[in-house]
Short mmCIF file of C-alpha atoms in Angstrom, two decimals:
data_model
loop_
_atom_site.label_atom_id
_atom_site.label_comp_id
_atom_site.label_asym_id
_atom_site.label_seq_id
_atom_site.Cartn_x
_atom_site.Cartn_y
_atom_site.Cartn_z
CA MET A 1069 -55.08 -126.95 114.58
CA SER A 1070 -54.69 -123.25 115.24
CA ARG A 1071 -54.59 -121.70 118.69
CA THR A 1072 -54.54 -118.03 117.71
CA PRO A 1073 -57.96 -116.57 118.52
CA GLU A 1074 -57.87 -113.94 115.78
CA SER A 1075 -58.55 -115.04 112.21
CA ARG A 1076 -56.84 -111.90 110.85
CA SER A 1077 -53.10 -111.71 110.33
CA LEU A 1078 -50.98 -110.09 113.03
CA SER A 1079 -48.18 -107.56 113.00
CA SER A 1080 -44.71 -108.39 114.29
CA GLY A 1081 -45.36 -106.25 117.35
CA GLU A 1082 -48.53 -108.14 118.21
CA VAL A 1083 -46.80 -111.49 117.78
CA ALA A 1084 -43.79 -110.39 119.82
CA ARG A 1085 -46.06 -109.38 122.71
CA ALA A 1086 -48.06 -112.60 122.50
CA LEU A 1087 -44.93 -114.77 122.61
CA GLY A 1088 -42.91 -112.69 125.04
CA VAL A 1089 -39.99 -112.08 122.68
CA SER A 1090 -38.62 -109.02 120.91
CA GLN A 1091 -39.30 -108.09 117.30
CA VAL A 1092 -35.54 -108.39 116.73
CA THR A 1093 -35.76 -112.04 117.82
CA LEU A 1094 -38.60 -112.66 115.37
CA ARG A 1095 -36.57 -111.17 112.52
CA THR A 1096 -33.52 -113.22 113.55
CA TRP A 1097 -35.50 -116.47 113.56
CA GLU A 1098 -36.82 -115.71 110.10
CA GLN A 1099 -33.44 -114.70 108.65
CA ARG A 1100 -31.40 -117.49 110.23
CA TYR A 1101 -33.81 -120.39 110.41
CA GLY A 1102 -36.57 -119.68 107.90
CA ILE A 1103 -39.39 -119.64 110.45
CA GLY A 1104 -41.42 -116.46 110.42
CA ALA A 1105 -44.12 -114.50 108.63
CA SER A 1106 -45.82 -115.87 105.52
CA ASP A 1107 -47.22 -112.57 104.30
CA ARG A 1108 -46.02 -109.04 103.65
CA GLU A 1109 -47.86 -105.76 103.27
CA GLU A 1110 -47.15 -103.62 100.21
CA ASN A 1111 -44.67 -101.63 102.28
CA GLY A 1112 -42.81 -104.83 103.22
CA ARG A 1113 -44.02 -105.11 106.80
CA ARG A 1114 -44.44 -108.67 108.01
CA ARG A 1115 -47.90 -110.14 108.65
CA TYR A 1116 -48.23 -113.36 110.63
CA THR A 1117 -51.00 -115.86 109.95
CA ALA A 1118 -52.50 -118.15 112.61
CA ASP A 1119 -50.31 -120.99 111.32
CA ASP A 1120 -47.21 -118.78 111.55
CA VAL A 1121 -47.96 -118.01 115.20
CA ASP A 1122 -48.65 -121.69 115.85
CA ARG A 1123 -45.19 -122.61 114.55
CA LEU A 1124 -43.54 -119.89 116.60
CA ARG A 1125 -45.32 -121.04 119.76
CA ARG A 1126 -44.02 -124.54 119.17
CA MET A 1127 -40.51 -123.19 118.67
CA ARG A 1128 -40.72 -121.35 121.98
CA ALA A 1129 -41.99 -124.52 123.67
CA LEU A 1130 -39.11 -126.59 122.29
CA GLN A 1131 -36.62 -124.00 123.53
CA ALA A 1132 -38.25 -124.24 126.95
CA GLN A 1133 -37.54 -127.98 126.78
CA GLY A 1134 -33.86 -127.25 126.23
CA SER A 1135 -33.54 -127.27 122.43
CA ARG A 1136 -31.23 -124.77 120.73
CA ALA A 1137 -32.96 -122.26 118.48
CA ARG A 1138 -31.64 -123.85 115.28
CA ASP A 1139 -32.72 -127.34 116.37
CA ALA A 1140 -36.12 -126.09 117.54
CA ALA A 1141 -36.77 -124.40 114.20
CA ARG A 1142 -35.74 -127.54 112.33
CA LEU A 1143 -38.10 -129.68 114.41
CA VAL A 1144 -40.99 -127.29 113.94
CA LEU A 1145 -40.50 -126.95 110.20
CA SER A 1146 -40.22 -130.71 109.78
CA ARG A 1147 -43.24 -131.19 112.10
CA SER A 1148 -41.25 -133.75 114.08
CA ALA A 1149 -41.65 -132.20 117.51
CA ALA A 1150 -43.67 -135.27 118.49
CA GLU A 1151 -40.35 -137.12 118.81
CA THR A 1152 -39.95 -135.55 122.25
CA THR A 1153 -40.70 -138.28 124.80
CA VAL A 1154 -43.60 -137.94 127.19
CA ASP A 1155 -41.18 -138.44 130.09
CA ARG A 1156 -39.21 -135.41 128.92
CA ARG A 1157 -42.40 -133.40 128.52
CA ARG A 1158 -43.51 -134.28 132.06
CA GLN A 1159 -40.10 -133.40 133.45
CA ARG A 1160 -39.96 -129.97 131.78
CA ILE A 1161 -43.56 -129.13 132.74
CA THR A 1162 -42.88 -130.13 136.34
CA GLU A 1163 -39.77 -127.96 136.46
CA ALA A 1164 -41.57 -124.94 134.99
CA ALA A 1165 -44.56 -125.40 137.31
CA GLU A 1166 -42.28 -125.61 140.35
CA LEU A 1167 -40.75 -122.29 139.28
CA LEU A 1168 -44.28 -120.85 138.85
CA ASP A 1169 -43.28 -119.93 135.29
CA VAL A 1170 -46.81 -119.94 133.91
CA ALA A 1171 -45.71 -118.66 130.49
CA ALA A 1172 -43.20 -121.50 130.06
CA VAL A 1173 -45.74 -124.08 131.23
CA GLY A 1174 -48.19 -122.67 128.70
CA ASP A 1175 -45.67 -123.00 125.88
CA LEU A 1176 -44.94 -126.60 126.90
CA VAL A 1177 -48.64 -127.51 127.05
CA ASP A 1178 -49.21 -125.77 123.71
CA ASP A 1179 -46.53 -127.95 122.16
CA ALA A 1180 -47.95 -131.12 123.69
CA LEU A 1181 -51.42 -130.31 122.37
CA ALA A 1182 -50.05 -129.61 118.89
CA SER A 1183 -47.81 -132.68 118.81
CA LEU A 1184 -49.80 -135.31 120.70
CA GLY A 1185 -53.41 -134.16 120.52
CA VAL A 1186 -55.62 -133.32 123.48
CA ALA A 1187 -56.40 -136.80 124.80
CA LYS A 1188 -52.80 -138.01 124.91
CA SER A 1189 -51.57 -134.67 126.27
CA TRP A 1190 -53.97 -135.07 129.18
CA THR A 1191 -53.61 -138.77 129.96
CA GLU A 1192 -49.84 -139.05 129.42
CA VAL A 1193 -48.48 -135.60 130.28
CA VAL A 1194 -50.64 -133.12 132.20
CA ALA A 1195 -52.71 -135.42 134.42
CA PRO A 1196 -49.71 -137.48 135.64
CA VAL A 1197 -47.86 -134.30 136.60
CA LEU A 1198 -50.91 -132.94 138.43
CA ARG A 1199 -51.33 -136.23 140.30
CA ALA A 1200 -47.67 -136.28 141.34
CA ILE A 1201 -47.76 -132.68 142.57
CA GLY A 1202 -51.09 -133.26 144.32
CA ALA A 1203 -49.78 -136.39 146.06
CA ARG A 1204 -46.84 -134.41 147.43
CA TRP A 1205 -49.17 -131.69 148.63
CA ALA A 1206 -51.44 -134.25 150.35
CA ARG A 1207 -48.50 -136.08 151.90
CA THR A 1208 -46.50 -133.13 153.21
CA GLY A 1209 -48.82 -130.11 153.14
CA ASP A 1210 -46.15 -128.36 151.08
CA ARG A 1211 -47.54 -124.98 150.00
CA ASP A 1212 -45.00 -124.86 147.17
CA ALA A 1213 -46.69 -127.95 145.72
CA MET A 1214 -50.07 -126.25 146.03
CA ALA A 1215 -48.72 -123.26 144.09
CA ALA A 1216 -47.16 -125.50 141.42
CA GLU A 1217 -50.49 -127.27 140.95
CA TRP A 1218 -52.18 -123.89 140.50
CA ALA A 1219 -49.56 -122.82 137.93
CA LEU A 1220 -50.02 -125.96 135.84
CA ALA A 1221 -53.81 -125.92 136.02
CA ALA A 1222 -53.97 -122.23 135.08
CA ALA A 1223 -51.53 -122.62 132.16
CA ALA A 1224 -53.22 -125.77 130.84
CA SER A 1225 -56.65 -124.13 130.99
CA ALA A 1226 -55.34 -121.10 129.08
CA ALA A 1227 -53.76 -123.40 126.49
CA LEU A 1228 -57.15 -125.01 125.90
CA ASP A 1229 -58.65 -121.54 125.47
CA ARG A 1230 -56.16 -120.94 122.65
CA LEU A 1231 -57.50 -123.92 120.75
CA ARG A 1232 -59.86 -122.73 118.05
CA ALA A 1233 -63.22 -124.33 118.75
CA PRO A 1234 -65.38 -125.28 115.76
CA ALA A 1235 -68.61 -123.39 115.19
CA PRO A 1236 -71.42 -124.76 117.38
CA ALA A 1237 -73.46 -127.45 115.67
CA ARG A 1238 -76.66 -129.29 116.45
CA GLY A 1239 -76.31 -132.27 118.71
CA PRO A 1240 -73.06 -131.47 120.54
CA ALA A 1241 -72.06 -132.85 123.90
CA LEU A 1242 -72.32 -129.96 126.35
CA PHE A 1243 -69.99 -129.79 129.36
CA VAL A 1244 -70.78 -127.77 132.47
CA CYS A 1245 -69.41 -127.69 136.00
CA GLY A 1246 -71.45 -127.81 139.16
CA PRO A 1247 -71.80 -124.52 141.04
CA ALA A 1248 -68.72 -123.56 143.06
CA GLU A 1249 -66.65 -126.21 141.26
CA ARG A 1250 -62.99 -125.12 141.26
CA HIS A 1251 -61.51 -128.11 139.43
CA GLU A 1252 -62.78 -127.72 135.89
CA LEU A 1253 -59.65 -128.78 134.01
CA PRO A 1254 -60.46 -132.53 133.64
CA VAL A 1255 -63.84 -131.92 132.02
CA LYS A 1256 -62.50 -129.03 129.97
CA MET A 1257 -59.88 -131.42 128.59
CA LEU A 1258 -62.58 -134.00 127.88
CA SER A 1259 -64.58 -131.47 125.88
CA ALA A 1260 -61.48 -130.37 123.95
CA ALA A 1261 -60.53 -134.00 123.23
CA LEU A 1262 -63.91 -134.61 121.65
CA GLY A 1263 -63.53 -131.53 119.49
CA ASP A 1264 -59.96 -132.54 118.63
CA ASP A 1265 -61.33 -135.73 117.10
CA GLY A 1266 -64.02 -133.91 115.15
CA ALA A 1267 -66.98 -134.58 117.44
CA PRO A 1268 -69.21 -131.59 118.27
CA ALA A 1269 -68.59 -130.45 121.83
CA MET A 1270 -69.04 -127.25 123.84
CA PHE A 1271 -67.55 -126.40 127.22
CA LEU A 1272 -69.66 -123.87 129.11
CA GLY A 1273 -67.14 -122.07 131.28
CA GLY A 1274 -67.90 -120.30 134.52
CA PRO A 1275 -71.04 -120.61 136.65
CA VAL A 1276 -74.02 -121.39 134.43
CA SER A 1277 -77.53 -120.96 135.81
CA LEU A 1278 -80.30 -123.48 135.29
CA ASP A 1279 -82.20 -121.03 133.08
CA VAL A 1280 -79.16 -120.56 130.82
CA LEU A 1281 -78.69 -124.33 130.60
CA ARG A 1282 -82.33 -124.67 129.50
CA VAL A 1283 -81.86 -122.09 126.73
CA VAL A 1284 -78.58 -123.62 125.50
CA ALA A 1285 -80.06 -127.12 125.52
CA ALA A 1286 -83.12 -125.94 123.58
CA ARG A 1287 -80.93 -124.16 121.02
CA PHE A 1288 -78.44 -126.96 120.32
CA ALA A 1289 -80.38 -130.16 121.13
CA PRO A 1290 -77.32 -131.74 122.77
CA SER A 1291 -76.58 -135.44 122.58
CA ALA A 1292 -75.55 -135.23 126.24
CA VAL A 1293 -75.15 -132.62 128.96
CA VAL A 1294 -72.20 -133.66 131.09
CA VAL A 1295 -72.41 -132.14 134.57
CA TRP A 1296 -69.01 -132.32 136.27
CA SER A 1297 -68.32 -132.29 140.00
CA MET A 1298 -64.97 -133.08 141.58
CA THR A 1299 -66.26 -132.76 145.14
CA SER A 1300 -69.70 -133.34 146.65
CA PRO A 1301 -70.30 -129.67 147.67
CA SER A 1302 -70.34 -128.74 143.97
CA ALA A 1303 -72.69 -131.57 142.97
CA ASP A 1304 -76.06 -129.93 142.33
CA VAL A 1305 -78.59 -132.76 142.43
CA ARG A 1306 -81.50 -130.36 141.95
CA THR A 1307 -80.19 -129.06 138.62
CA LEU A 1308 -79.45 -132.59 137.45
CA ARG A 1309 -82.93 -133.84 138.34
CA THR A 1310 -84.70 -130.79 136.90
CA LEU A 1311 -82.99 -131.09 133.51
CA HIS A 1312 -83.58 -134.84 133.45
CA ALA A 1313 -87.29 -134.34 134.17
CA GLU A 1314 -87.47 -131.89 131.25
CA GLY A 1315 -86.03 -134.46 128.85
CA VAL A 1316 -82.46 -133.15 128.74
CA PRO A 1317 -79.98 -136.07 128.41
CA VAL A 1318 -77.90 -135.36 131.53
CA ARG A 1319 -74.81 -137.40 132.41
CA PRO A 1320 -73.21 -136.86 135.83
CA ALA A 1321 -69.41 -137.09 135.80
CA GLY A 1322 -66.71 -136.89 138.43
CA PRO A 1323 -66.17 -138.25 141.95
CA GLY A 1324 -68.31 -135.54 143.54
CA TRP A 1325 -71.50 -137.44 142.65
CA CYS A 1326 -70.46 -140.58 144.53
CA GLY A 1327 -73.21 -141.67 146.95
CA LEU A 1328 -75.67 -138.99 145.80
CA PRO A 1329 -79.13 -139.71 144.31
CA THR A 1330 -78.25 -138.95 140.70
CA VAL A 1331 -80.24 -139.43 137.51
CA GLY A 1332 -79.01 -140.04 133.98
CA GLU A 1333 -76.24 -142.42 132.94
CA PRO A 1334 -72.97 -141.55 134.72
CA LEU A 1335 -69.83 -141.20 132.62
CA PRO A 1336 -67.14 -143.82 133.25
CA PRO A 1337 -64.38 -142.56 135.55
CA SER A 1338 -61.48 -143.08 133.15
CA PHE A 1339 -60.76 -140.46 130.50
CA ALA A 1340 -60.52 -142.98 127.65
CA ASP A 1341 -63.73 -144.74 128.65
CA ALA A 1342 -65.55 -141.40 128.92
CA LEU A 1343 -64.48 -140.52 125.36
CA THR A 1344 -65.77 -143.88 124.17
CA ALA A 1345 -69.05 -143.43 126.02
CA LEU A 1346 -69.52 -140.06 124.34
CA GLY A 1347 -69.03 -141.52 120.89
CA ILE A 1348 -65.28 -141.43 120.17
#
């Protein structure tokens, strides 16, 4: 599963900038460890495919976990990075988030997504770390915890953006957040997990107006429109009821709908049960 947005091959300079390393480092990795560019131009310049960049991202992530360069390259080339325990992944992500090292957190989440898949990365790695940081914030009011939660959420969201989404198809599950919703990561992960398992899914990022939702629903004939709200102020009952009245198969999701007069079949609260309810 590639996470490089461009389908074209990249130059060594472009890859170096994307990964935050020097071109000398890229050449060293290729010469010493055999992990580098698959293609060459006629003049001998290296060209990196999406798969090449994917492997290099995983190598960077393993180094962030404490692996030596030689060992990281060996693990990537043998595709055995999944041997890293989830406890170790959680520990390294927590440490990087506490340091507000968003780039390192992104590398670690990239590696988890590549090694474990989206669903397991969320339920066993990212969500537990977010809960632990959030509990500390709630208990002590520690602003450092608030910043660490931001760093992890931002890096995980960007990692999902690097996943190459399949071309839109008829009948996908559509995922949209309520207006003013600031906690989109859980439903964004849910959408990505569906796509990871081959089910058609589309996450509609950012504020989406009712008129846009109508057009998208008419175009793709979705199997479900999941409307996510973490808190009640972002739960837009009017939009939910309007779409339902027009025959759109809406499904409210998230704790923000609790106690509100919703319509449509709510998604189960657990991540695994929600995947099952959506057809996985």
